[in-house]
Amino acid sequence: MDKLIVNGGKPLSGTINISGSKNASLPILAATLLTSEPVIIRRVPDVSDTNYMLQILRALGAEVERSSGTVRIHAANIIPNAPYEIVRKMRASICVMGPLLARMGEANVSIPGGCVIGDRPVDLHLKGLGGLGAEIDTEGGNMLLKAPNGLVGKEIDLRGKHGPTVLGTDNLMMAAVLAEGTTIIESAACEPEVIDLAEFLISLGAKIEGAGTRRITIEGVKSLGGTDYTVIPDRIEAGTFMIAGAMCGSSEGVTLNRINREHIEIMSKELIAAGHDVEYSNNDTSVTVKPGSQPKGMKLTTAPYPGFPTDMQAQFTALCAVTPGISVVEDTIFPQRFMHCAEMARMGSDIKVDNGTAIINGVSSLSPAPVMASDLRASAALVLAALKAEGKTDILRLYHIDRGYEHIDEKLLLLGADVARVRE
Ligand code: EPU
């Protein structure tokens, strides 16, 4: 297992490129199962989650080639049984359920287990696929879905008690593209990653309208073709490095290339409101973030896109931990997603978590301490805290961060950070 040693307290400056989006790549890779034609996908980040998805595709019978960010997939002959050993490692594996069911009339995928950020049920995925006519059996830890006579389009409301579901919308959209007739998804997720999946499916020949709104209409087609597609930039990676700029940037600041301004607008807005300096290039393809001279506390509540993303909650909490005054950060989507707070307390932060809300009393400095990464975004928060704390912080269980941040140590080195990846 690797750990990251961060010798913090160094001002960061320079320019890095933002990678392709992990959360757009995962469903797009799964969607390649919908076609027997060859597909090329570009800018797939080299992170362990995309590697798990490629392993699943191979196990299902697809031919997969990867050379740096470009992935070639040919799912000419596939089987409907996703292997438990790989599926259990990543919740996003459930994205293969919709495509397998639509193409094979059958899907057999293990029920994903609990997860450190919350319960994460799959009821809405099953409601969507069941609505298209799939018979569903959940026995022995597996979900067995069958539609021997094919799926039939329907109007389905996917709203859950915590709002819309991103991967649930994806699964239903992927199944509906090959269903007979029209499917309407009401209360659909509007995240940029859902739009990217829809664009990818359209490039294969699917008929989809309204992605990016709460109502998506899909007209089923008989079969799909091939494509050459490039995934969108990772807005959460961009947001994480924007916070690095606000917390630790030099007077020059941290510049990020290959961004999509619209996707990171809410992060910019909150950083500016907290007193930091956020400037875009003329063509909006890069952004520079510098620390403000008089930063102030924040009040943040997570919400579905275009609201403040739950995937940025931990990193903003790290920023609040060293911002003078009181900040309040509430996570309504994953109220249990505050594992980073206990670890940051070991570094001297003053944070109280109660019922999905963190009350943060900003401290003037953090001190280094060995800390343990618990999940992807919590680990990113610990890296940010360690970059700020003067001295050496060891971040253990780095594999959590490698699930979703492409070569984070190399990018930090480019910005002048003193970091080293070593074997534990
Ligand atoms: N939910 C249900 N029933 C379902 C599905 C979801 O009640 O069947 C609830 C969840 O428990 C949660 C809410 O609905 O309270 C929203 O969850 P959602 O289904 O949208 O989450 P997801 O699709 O499983 C994706 C991202 C997550 C991100 C969430 C929310 C991917 C691969 N994952 O998960 O990303 O936090 O949307 O935006 O796209 C991450 O990248 O670190 C990460 C966890």
GROMACS .gro file of C-alpha atoms and ligand atoms in nm:
model
  468
    1MET     CA    1   0.000   0.000   0.000
    2ASP     CA    2   0.125   0.348  -0.082
    3LYS     CA    3   0.123   0.650   0.143
    4LEU     CA    4   0.176   1.015   0.059
    5ILE     CA    5   0.427   1.217   0.258
    6VAL     CA    6   0.341   1.585   0.233
    7ASN     CA    7   0.593   1.840   0.360
    8GLY     CA    8   0.340   2.121   0.390
    9GLY     CA    9   0.359   2.495   0.419
   10LYS     CA   10   0.504   2.557   0.070
   11PRO     CA   11   0.328   2.816  -0.150
   12LEU     CA   12   0.190   2.659  -0.468
   13SER     CA   13   0.215   2.812  -0.814
   14GLY     CA   14   0.224   2.700  -1.176
   15THR     CA   15  -0.008   2.536  -1.425
   16ILE     CA   16  -0.154   2.188  -1.457
   17ASN     CA   17  -0.397   2.020  -1.697
   18ILE     CA   18  -0.724   1.887  -1.558
   19SER     CA   19  -0.789   1.523  -1.653
   20GLY     CA   20  -1.100   1.375  -1.814
   21SER     CA   21  -1.390   1.317  -1.576
   22LYS     CA   22  -1.392   0.993  -1.377
   23ASN     CA   23  -1.766   1.011  -1.315
   24ALA     CA   24  -1.841   1.073  -1.682
   25SER     CA   25  -1.601   0.798  -1.797
   26LEU     CA   26  -1.749   0.521  -1.579
   27PRO     CA   27  -2.103   0.514  -1.726
   28ILE     CA   28  -1.968   0.587  -2.076
   29LEU     CA   29  -1.736   0.283  -2.051
   30ALA     CA   30  -2.033   0.073  -1.931
   31ALA     CA   31  -2.243   0.204  -2.222
   32THR     CA   32  -2.000   0.053  -2.474
   33LEU     CA   33  -2.174  -0.279  -2.390
   34LEU     CA   34  -2.477  -0.149  -2.581
   35THR     CA   35  -2.313  -0.183  -2.922
   36SER     CA   36  -2.137  -0.461  -3.111
   37GLU     CA   37  -1.940  -0.201  -3.310
   38PRO     CA   38  -1.591  -0.078  -3.206
   39VAL     CA   39  -1.581   0.240  -2.996
   40ILE     CA   40  -1.297   0.481  -2.911
   41ILE     CA   41  -1.313   0.694  -2.596
   42ARG     CA   42  -1.054   0.965  -2.528
   43ARG     CA   43  -0.936   1.138  -2.210
   44VAL     CA   44  -1.037   0.850  -1.985
   45PRO     CA   45  -0.841   0.925  -1.665
   46ASP     CA   46  -0.589   0.665  -1.553
   47VAL     CA   47  -0.741   0.601  -1.209
   48SER     CA   48  -0.823   0.273  -1.041
   49ASP     CA   49  -1.201   0.313  -1.082
   50THR     CA   50  -1.175   0.332  -1.462
   51ASN     CA   51  -0.937   0.036  -1.451
   52TYR     CA   52  -1.193  -0.166  -1.250
   53MET     CA   53  -1.458  -0.081  -1.510
   54LEU     CA   54  -1.228  -0.199  -1.792
   55GLN     CA   55  -1.166  -0.523  -1.600
   56ILE     CA   56  -1.543  -0.576  -1.575
   57LEU     CA   57  -1.586  -0.512  -1.949
   58ARG     CA   58  -1.310  -0.766  -2.025
   59ALA     CA   59  -1.471  -1.021  -1.791
   60LEU     CA   60  -1.801  -0.968  -1.976
   61GLY     CA   61  -1.628  -1.057  -2.303
   62ALA     CA   62  -1.537  -0.717  -2.452
   63GLU     CA   63  -1.200  -0.661  -2.621
   64VAL     CA   64  -1.036  -0.367  -2.446
   65GLU     CA   65  -0.717  -0.180  -2.532
   66ARG     CA   66  -0.588   0.118  -2.339
   67SER     CA   67  -0.303   0.344  -2.438
   68SER     CA   68  -0.271   0.638  -2.200
   69GLY     CA   69  -0.606   0.824  -2.205
   70THR     CA   70  -0.744   0.653  -2.516
   71VAL     CA   71  -0.950   0.340  -2.473
   72ARG     CA   72  -1.067   0.115  -2.758
   73ILE     CA   73  -1.352  -0.121  -2.678
   74HIS     CA   74  -1.517  -0.382  -2.898
   75ALA     CA   75  -1.804  -0.558  -2.721
   76ALA     CA   76  -1.895  -0.788  -3.013
   77ASN     CA   77  -1.974  -1.097  -2.802
   78ILE     CA   78  -2.061  -1.052  -2.438
   79ILE     CA   79  -2.212  -1.244  -2.147
   80PRO     CA   80  -2.465  -1.104  -1.894
   81ASN     CA   81  -2.290  -1.204  -1.567
   82ALA     CA   82  -2.074  -0.938  -1.401
   83PRO     CA   83  -1.802  -1.090  -1.177
   84TYR     CA   84  -1.855  -1.032  -0.802
   85GLU     CA   85  -1.480  -0.997  -0.720
   86ILE     CA   86  -1.454  -0.682  -0.932
   87VAL     CA   87  -1.810  -0.548  -0.890
   88ARG     CA   88  -1.776  -0.541  -0.509
   89LYS     CA   89  -1.479  -0.303  -0.536
   90MET     CA   90  -1.673  -0.022  -0.698
   91ARG     CA   91  -2.034   0.089  -0.664
   92ALA     CA   92  -2.036   0.238  -1.014
   93SER     CA   93  -2.020  -0.123  -1.144
   94ILE     CA   94  -2.399  -0.120  -1.127
   95CYS     CA   95  -2.383   0.091  -1.444
   96VAL     CA   96  -2.342  -0.229  -1.646
   97MET     CA   97  -2.691  -0.342  -1.539
   98GLY     CA   98  -2.888  -0.119  -1.781
   99PRO     CA   99  -2.672  -0.192  -2.087
  100LEU     CA  100  -2.659  -0.571  -2.025
  101LEU     CA  101  -3.035  -0.590  -1.976
  102ALA     CA  102  -3.104  -0.385  -2.289
  103ARG     CA  103  -2.862  -0.574  -2.515
  104MET     CA  104  -2.884  -0.930  -2.375
  105GLY     CA  105  -3.234  -0.933  -2.220
  106GLU     CA  106  -3.064  -1.036  -1.896
  107ALA     CA  107  -2.825  -0.894  -1.634
  108ASN     CA  108  -2.675  -1.058  -1.328
  109VAL     CA  109  -2.489  -0.810  -1.105
  110SER     CA  110  -2.408  -0.829  -0.731
  111ILE     CA  111  -2.581  -0.582  -0.501
  112PRO     CA  112  -2.317  -0.324  -0.410
  113GLY     CA  113  -2.236  -0.333  -0.037
  114GLY     CA  114  -2.253  -0.042   0.209
  115CYS     CA  115  -2.005   0.232   0.165
  116VAL     CA  116  -1.827   0.467   0.400
  117ILE     CA  117  -2.011   0.776   0.269
  118GLY     CA  118  -2.359   0.634   0.345
  119ASP     CA  119  -2.609   0.355   0.283
  120ARG     CA  120  -2.634   0.404  -0.093
  121PRO     CA  121  -2.940   0.191  -0.181
  122VAL     CA  122  -3.024   0.080  -0.538
  123ASP     CA  123  -3.405   0.093  -0.516
  124LEU     CA  124  -3.433   0.371  -0.775
  125HIS     CA  125  -3.218   0.180  -1.027
  126LEU     CA  126  -3.448  -0.119  -0.987
  127LYS     CA  127  -3.760   0.099  -1.003
  128GLY     CA  128  -3.638   0.242  -1.335
  129LEU     CA  129  -3.544  -0.090  -1.495
  130GLY     CA  130  -3.853  -0.263  -1.353
  131GLY     CA  131  -4.062   0.018  -1.504
  132LEU     CA  132  -3.935  -0.080  -1.850
  133GLY     CA  133  -4.065  -0.431  -1.788
  134ALA     CA  134  -3.767  -0.617  -1.638
  135GLU     CA  135  -3.845  -0.898  -1.395
  136ILE     CA  136  -3.624  -0.853  -1.091
  137ASP     CA  137  -3.501  -1.117  -0.850
  138THR     CA  138  -3.266  -1.023  -0.566
  139GLU     CA  139  -3.133  -1.340  -0.408
  140GLY     CA  140  -2.798  -1.455  -0.271
  141GLY     CA  141  -2.658  -1.100  -0.284
  142ASN     CA  142  -2.724  -1.071  -0.657
  143MET     CA  143  -2.967  -0.875  -0.871
  144LEU     CA  144  -3.096  -1.088  -1.154
  145LEU     CA  145  -3.290  -0.889  -1.414
  146LYS     CA  146  -3.468  -1.049  -1.706
  147ALA     CA  147  -3.658  -0.913  -2.004
  148PRO     CA  148  -3.668  -1.205  -2.249
  149ASN     CA  149  -3.910  -1.024  -2.482
  150GLY     CA  150  -3.725  -0.692  -2.464
  151LEU     CA  151  -3.787  -0.371  -2.272
  152VAL     CA  152  -4.079  -0.138  -2.338
  153GLY     CA  153  -4.063   0.241  -2.296
  154LYS     CA  154  -4.264   0.411  -2.020
  155GLU     CA  155  -4.286   0.733  -1.819
  156ILE     CA  156  -4.093   0.683  -1.495
  157ASP     CA  157  -4.040   0.924  -1.204
  158LEU     CA  158  -3.698   0.863  -1.048
  159ARG     CA  159  -3.716   1.107  -0.759
  160GLY     CA  160  -3.586   0.964  -0.429
  161LYS     CA  161  -3.599   1.103  -0.076
  162HIS     CA  162  -3.255   1.263  -0.124
  163GLY     CA  163  -3.342   1.403  -0.466
  164PRO     CA  164  -3.250   1.271  -0.811
  165THR     CA  165  -3.004   0.986  -0.868
  166VAL     CA  166  -2.711   1.028  -1.107
  167LEU     CA  167  -2.622   0.665  -1.181
  168GLY     CA  168  -2.991   0.566  -1.155
  169THR     CA  169  -3.072   0.815  -1.433
  170ASP     CA  170  -2.774   0.679  -1.631
  171ASN     CA  171  -2.884   0.316  -1.592
  172LEU     CA  172  -3.240   0.390  -1.703
  173MET     CA  173  -3.124   0.606  -1.997
  174MET     CA  174  -2.885   0.330  -2.114
  175ALA     CA  175  -3.157   0.066  -2.093
  176ALA     CA  176  -3.416   0.287  -2.266
  177VAL     CA  177  -3.205   0.356  -2.577
  178LEU     CA  178  -3.271  -0.001  -2.699
  179ALA     CA  179  -3.627  -0.035  -2.556
  180GLU     CA  180  -3.932  -0.042  -2.779
  181GLY     CA  181  -4.108   0.296  -2.794
  182THR     CA  182  -4.064   0.611  -2.585
  183THR     CA  183  -3.928   0.640  -2.231
  184ILE     CA  184  -3.966   0.958  -2.030
  185ILE     CA  185  -3.749   0.999  -1.720
  186GLU     CA  186  -3.907   1.248  -1.480
  187SER     CA  187  -3.701   1.399  -1.194
  188ALA     CA  188  -3.385   1.303  -1.383
  189ALA     CA  189  -3.041   1.405  -1.256
  190CYS     CA  190  -2.903   1.709  -1.446
  191GLU     CA  191  -2.532   1.664  -1.371
  192PRO     CA  192  -2.285   1.737  -1.656
  193GLU     CA  193  -2.182   1.371  -1.642
  194VAL     CA  194  -2.540   1.267  -1.729
  195ILE     CA  195  -2.533   1.505  -2.027
  196ASP     CA  196  -2.197   1.360  -2.134
  197LEU     CA  197  -2.337   1.006  -2.126
  198ALA     CA  198  -2.637   1.123  -2.333
  199GLU     CA  199  -2.403   1.288  -2.587
  200PHE     CA  200  -2.200   0.968  -2.608
  201LEU     CA  201  -2.514   0.758  -2.663
  202ILE     CA  202  -2.637   1.005  -2.927
  203SER     CA  203  -2.302   0.971  -3.104
  204LEU     CA  204  -2.373   0.593  -3.120
  205GLY     CA  205  -2.710   0.666  -3.284
  206ALA     CA  206  -2.942   0.686  -2.981
  207LYS     CA  207  -3.236   0.929  -2.980
  208ILE     CA  208  -3.232   1.131  -2.658
  209GLU     CA  209  -3.370   1.477  -2.580
  210GLY     CA  210  -3.365   1.685  -2.265
  211ALA     CA  211  -3.046   1.555  -2.095
  212GLY     CA  212  -2.941   1.826  -1.850
  213THR     CA  213  -3.305   1.897  -1.758
  214ARG     CA  214  -3.534   1.718  -1.512
  215ARG     CA  215  -3.721   1.545  -1.799
  216ILE     CA  216  -3.533   1.323  -2.046
  217THR     CA  217  -3.712   1.169  -2.345
  218ILE     CA  218  -3.565   0.863  -2.514
  219GLU     CA  219  -3.696   0.710  -2.834
  220GLY     CA  220  -3.577   0.349  -2.853
  221VAL     CA  221  -3.379   0.232  -3.158
  222LYS     CA  222  -3.311  -0.125  -3.284
  223SER     CA  223  -2.930  -0.109  -3.257
  224LEU     CA  224  -2.639   0.130  -3.206
  225GLY     CA  225  -2.317   0.188  -3.402
  226GLY     CA  226  -1.959   0.290  -3.317
  227THR     CA  227  -1.807   0.628  -3.230
  228ASP     CA  228  -1.495   0.825  -3.136
  229TYR     CA  229  -1.577   1.033  -2.828
  230THR     CA  230  -1.388   1.259  -2.583
  231VAL     CA  231  -1.510   1.283  -2.222
  232ILE     CA  232  -1.558   1.617  -2.043
  233PRO     CA  233  -1.302   1.760  -1.798
  234ASP     CA  234  -1.328   1.647  -1.436
  235ARG     CA  235  -1.507   1.928  -1.251
  236ILE     CA  236  -1.435   1.775  -0.909
  237GLU     CA  237  -1.062   1.745  -0.977
  238ALA     CA  238  -1.071   2.108  -1.096
  239GLY     CA  239  -1.259   2.216  -0.784
  240THR     CA  240  -1.009   2.034  -0.561
  241PHE     CA  241  -0.711   2.212  -0.720
  242MET     CA  242  -0.900   2.544  -0.704
  243ILE     CA  243  -0.915   2.496  -0.329
  244ALA     CA  244  -0.543   2.415  -0.325
  245GLY     CA  245  -0.496   2.757  -0.493
  246ALA     CA  246  -0.717   2.932  -0.236
  247MET     CA  247  -0.554   2.757   0.064
  248CYS     CA  248  -0.189   2.743  -0.042
  249GLY     CA  249  -0.149   2.948  -0.362
  250SER     CA  250   0.140   3.198  -0.397
  251SER     CA  251   0.075   3.554  -0.519
  252GLU     CA  252   0.086   3.408  -0.874
  253GLY     CA  253  -0.174   3.146  -0.783
  254VAL     CA  254  -0.255   2.805  -0.925
  255THR     CA  255  -0.364   2.785  -1.291
  256LEU     CA  256  -0.575   2.500  -1.427
  257ASN     CA  257  -0.600   2.429  -1.799
  258ARG     CA  258  -0.864   2.221  -1.977
  259ILE     CA  259  -1.157   2.322  -1.760
  260ASN     CA  260  -1.522   2.377  -1.842
  261ARG     CA  261  -1.617   2.708  -1.678
  262GLU     CA  262  -1.988   2.638  -1.659
  263HIS     CA  263  -1.931   2.312  -1.470
  264ILE     CA  264  -1.721   2.478  -1.197
  265GLU     CA  265  -1.923   2.800  -1.167
  266ILE     CA  266  -2.062   2.715  -0.822
  267MET     CA  267  -1.711   2.648  -0.685
  268SER     CA  268  -1.589   2.983  -0.826
  269LYS     CA  269  -1.888   3.162  -0.678
  270GLU     CA  270  -1.829   3.019  -0.330
  271LEU     CA  271  -1.453   3.087  -0.339
  272ILE     CA  272  -1.512   3.448  -0.447
  273ALA     CA  273  -1.778   3.491  -0.175
  274ALA     CA  274  -1.522   3.364   0.077
  275GLY     CA  275  -1.282   3.639  -0.034
  276HIS     CA  276  -1.052   3.450  -0.276
  277ASP     CA  277  -0.943   3.552  -0.621
  278VAL     CA  278  -1.073   3.348  -0.920
  279GLU     CA  279  -0.989   3.460  -1.275
  280TYR     CA  280  -1.070   3.292  -1.606
  281SER     CA  281  -0.870   3.322  -1.929
  282ASN     CA  282  -1.038   3.508  -2.216
  283ASN     CA  283  -1.164   3.190  -2.379
  284ASP     CA  284  -1.269   3.034  -2.043
  285THR     CA  285  -1.048   2.727  -2.092
  286SER     CA  286  -0.828   2.800  -1.790
  287VAL     CA  287  -0.873   2.946  -1.444
  288THR     CA  288  -0.628   3.091  -1.190
  289VAL     CA  289  -0.703   3.085  -0.817
  290LYS     CA  290  -0.512   3.287  -0.554
  291PRO     CA  291  -0.574   3.321  -0.181
  292GLY     CA  292  -0.761   3.635  -0.076
  293SER     CA  293  -0.609   3.871   0.183
  294GLN     CA  294  -0.918   3.862   0.408
  295PRO     CA  295  -1.087   3.524   0.373
  296LYS     CA  296  -1.413   3.473   0.557
  297GLY     CA  297  -1.627   3.182   0.677
  298MET     CA  298  -1.880   3.009   0.451
  299LYS     CA  299  -2.225   2.859   0.472
  300LEU     CA  300  -2.259   2.570   0.229
  301THR     CA  301  -2.533   2.316   0.166
  302THR     CA  302  -2.490   2.039  -0.088
  303ALA     CA  303  -2.751   2.012  -0.364
  304PRO     CA  304  -2.790   1.841  -0.701
  305TYR     CA  305  -2.630   2.023  -0.998
  306PRO     CA  306  -2.612   2.318  -1.054
  307GLY     CA  307  -2.599   2.341  -0.672
  308PHE     CA  308  -2.295   2.286  -0.452
  309PRO     CA  309  -2.171   1.926  -0.513
  310THR     CA  310  -2.146   1.671  -0.233
  311ASP     CA  311  -1.822   1.559  -0.402
  312MET     CA  312  -1.668   1.897  -0.305
  313GLN     CA  313  -1.799   1.904   0.052
  314ALA     CA  314  -1.489   1.752   0.216
  315GLN     CA  315  -1.244   1.977   0.029
  316PHE     CA  316  -1.439   2.295   0.118
  317THR     CA  317  -1.450   2.173   0.480
  318ALA     CA  318  -1.067   2.160   0.472
  319LEU     CA  319  -1.061   2.519   0.345
  320CYS     CA  320  -1.306   2.629   0.617
  321ALA     CA  321  -1.087   2.460   0.880
  322VAL     CA  322  -0.820   2.728   0.821
  323THR     CA  323  -1.050   3.020   0.741
  324PRO     CA  324  -1.106   3.271   1.025
  325GLY     CA  325  -1.457   3.270   1.172
  326ILE     CA  326  -1.734   3.013   1.185
  327SER     CA  327  -1.836   2.814   0.877
  328VAL     CA  328  -2.130   2.576   0.844
  329VAL     CA  329  -2.123   2.291   0.590
  330GLU     CA  330  -2.429   2.071   0.549
  331ASP     CA  331  -2.446   1.756   0.333
  332THR     CA  332  -2.807   1.675   0.249
  333ILE     CA  333  -2.719   1.413  -0.014
  334PHE     CA  334  -2.482   1.199   0.195
  335PRO     CA  335  -2.535   1.317   0.558
  336GLN     CA  336  -2.278   1.064   0.687
  337ARG     CA  337  -1.999   1.184   0.458
  338PHE     CA  338  -1.783   1.353   0.727
  339MET     CA  339  -1.507   1.096   0.796
  340HIS     CA  340  -1.241   1.354   0.709
  341CYS     CA  341  -1.338   1.569   1.010
  342ALA     CA  342  -1.212   1.321   1.269
  343GLU     CA  343  -0.879   1.292   1.085
  344MET     CA  344  -0.847   1.670   1.046
  345ALA     CA  345  -0.910   1.704   1.422
  346ARG     CA  346  -0.583   1.511   1.465
  347MET     CA  347  -0.417   1.798   1.277
  348GLY     CA  348  -0.563   2.058   1.515
  349SER     CA  349  -0.884   2.161   1.337
  350ASP     CA  350  -1.191   2.261   1.539
  351ILE     CA  351  -1.493   2.094   1.375
  352LYS     CA  352  -1.811   1.958   1.530
  353VAL     CA  353  -2.027   1.726   1.320
  354ASP     CA  354  -2.391   1.673   1.407
  355ASN     CA  355  -2.665   1.522   1.197
  356GLY     CA  356  -2.515   1.587   0.853
  357THR     CA  357  -2.379   1.932   0.939
  358ALA     CA  358  -2.023   2.039   1.026
  359ILE     CA  359  -1.975   2.354   1.233
  360ILE     CA  360  -1.621   2.469   1.174
  361ASN     CA  361  -1.434   2.719   1.387
  362GLY     CA  362  -1.141   2.824   1.166
  363VAL     CA  363  -0.796   2.786   1.326
  364SER     CA  364  -0.488   2.992   1.239
  365SER     CA  365  -0.276   2.687   1.156
  366LEU     CA  366  -0.288   2.309   1.129
  367SER     CA  367  -0.013   2.083   1.257
  368PRO     CA  368   0.118   1.772   1.079
  369ALA     CA  369   0.008   1.429   1.203
  370PRO     CA  370  -0.025   1.084   1.048
  371VAL     CA  371  -0.378   1.058   0.904
  372MET     CA  372  -0.580   0.787   0.735
  373ALA     CA  373  -0.766   0.830   0.408
  374SER     CA  374  -1.118   0.680   0.435
  375ASP     CA  375  -1.279   0.750   0.097
  376LEU     CA  376  -1.197   0.937  -0.219
  377ARG     CA  377  -1.305   1.293  -0.141
  378ALA     CA  378  -1.216   1.267   0.230
  379SER     CA  379  -0.860   1.181   0.119
  380ALA     CA  380  -0.852   1.487  -0.105
  381ALA     CA  381  -0.948   1.699   0.197
  382LEU     CA  382  -0.661   1.546   0.395
  383VAL     CA  383  -0.413   1.622   0.115
  384LEU     CA  384  -0.530   1.986   0.115
  385ALA     CA  385  -0.499   2.009   0.495
  386ALA     CA  386  -0.151   1.853   0.475
  387LEU     CA  387  -0.038   2.100   0.207
  388LYS     CA  388  -0.135   2.381   0.446
  389ALA     CA  389   0.014   2.234   0.768
  390GLU     CA  390   0.382   2.324   0.810
  391GLY     CA  391   0.590   2.006   0.838
  392LYS     CA  392   0.552   1.641   0.740
  393THR     CA  393   0.211   1.474   0.728
  394ASP     CA  394   0.181   1.108   0.631
  395ILE     CA  395  -0.145   1.023   0.454
  396LEU     CA  396  -0.201   0.649   0.480
  397ARG     CA  397  -0.416   0.434   0.246
  398LEU     CA  398  -0.348   0.641  -0.061
  399TYR     CA  399  -0.537   0.389  -0.274
  400HIS     CA  400  -0.855   0.578  -0.187
  401ILE     CA  401  -0.729   0.887  -0.367
  402ASP     CA  402  -0.594   0.684  -0.659
  403ARG     CA  403  -0.953   0.576  -0.730
  404GLY     CA  404  -1.038   0.916  -0.867
  405TYR     CA  405  -0.745   1.159  -0.896
  406GLU     CA  406  -0.512   1.096  -1.188
  407HIS     CA  407  -0.144   1.114  -1.083
  408ILE     CA  408  -0.219   1.357  -0.800
  409ASP     CA  409   0.138   1.345  -0.663
  410GLU     CA  410   0.284   1.440  -1.004
  411LYS     CA  411   0.040   1.728  -1.044
  412LEU     CA  412   0.122   1.857  -0.695
  413LEU     CA  413   0.497   1.837  -0.771
  414LEU     CA  414   0.435   2.048  -1.084
  415LEU     CA  415   0.276   2.313  -0.858
  416GLY     CA  416   0.585   2.319  -0.635
  417ALA     CA  417   0.452   2.104  -0.349
  418ASP     CA  418   0.695   1.885  -0.156
  419VAL     CA  419   0.523   1.545  -0.176
  420ALA     CA  420   0.647   1.187  -0.208
  421ARG     CA  421   0.462   0.862  -0.270
  422VAL     CA  422   0.622   0.577  -0.074
  423ARG     CA  423   0.534   0.216   0.011
  424GLU     CA  424   0.386   0.183   0.363
  425EPU     N1  425  -3.027   0.698  -0.372
  425EPU     C1  426  -3.137   0.623  -0.332
  425EPU     N2  427  -3.171   0.514  -0.409
  425EPU     C2  428  -3.103   0.479  -0.523
  425EPU     C3  429  -2.993   0.556  -0.562
  425EPU     C4  430  -2.957   0.665  -0.485
  425EPU     O1  431  -3.198   0.654  -0.231
  425EPU     O2  432  -3.142   0.380  -0.584
  425EPU     C5  433  -2.988   0.816  -0.292
  425EPU     C6  434  -2.844   0.809  -0.243
  425EPU     O3  435  -2.832   0.732  -0.123
  425EPU     C7  436  -2.810   0.956  -0.223
  425EPU     C8  437  -2.886   1.022  -0.337
  425EPU     O4  438  -2.987   0.929  -0.377
  425EPU     O5  439  -2.860   1.004  -0.100
  425EPU     C9  440  -2.803   1.059  -0.458
  425EPU     O6  441  -2.720   0.948  -0.495
  425EPU     P1  442  -2.685   0.916  -0.646
  425EPU     O7  443  -2.760   0.795  -0.690
  425EPU     O8  444  -2.700   1.040  -0.727
  425EPU     O9  445  -2.532   0.878  -0.634
  425EPU     P2  446  -2.454   0.786  -0.738
  425EPU    O10  447  -2.515   0.805  -0.870
  425EPU    O11  448  -2.441   0.649  -0.684
  425EPU    C10  449  -2.280   0.962  -0.818
  425EPU    C11  450  -2.131   0.981  -0.813
  425EPU    C12  451  -2.090   1.013  -0.670
  425EPU    C13  452  -2.164   1.138  -0.624
  425EPU    C14  453  -2.315   1.119  -0.638
  425EPU    C15  454  -2.395   1.243  -0.606
  425EPU    C16  455  -2.043   0.842  -0.988
  425EPU    C17  456  -1.966   0.722  -1.026
  425EPU     N3  457  -2.063   0.860  -0.859
  425EPU    O12  458  -2.309   0.852  -0.735
  425EPU    O13  459  -1.951   1.039  -0.675
  425EPU    O14  460  -2.132   1.167  -0.490
  425EPU    O15  461  -2.346   1.081  -0.773
  425EPU    O16  462  -2.360   1.348  -0.689
  425EPU    O17  463  -2.083   0.920  -1.073
  425EPU    C18  464  -1.729   1.046  -0.595
  425EPU    O18  465  -1.692   1.070  -0.711
  425EPU    O19  466  -1.653   1.058  -0.495
  425EPU    C19  467  -1.867   1.001  -0.572
  425EPU    C20  468  -1.904   0.937  -0.463
   0.00000   0.00000   0.00000
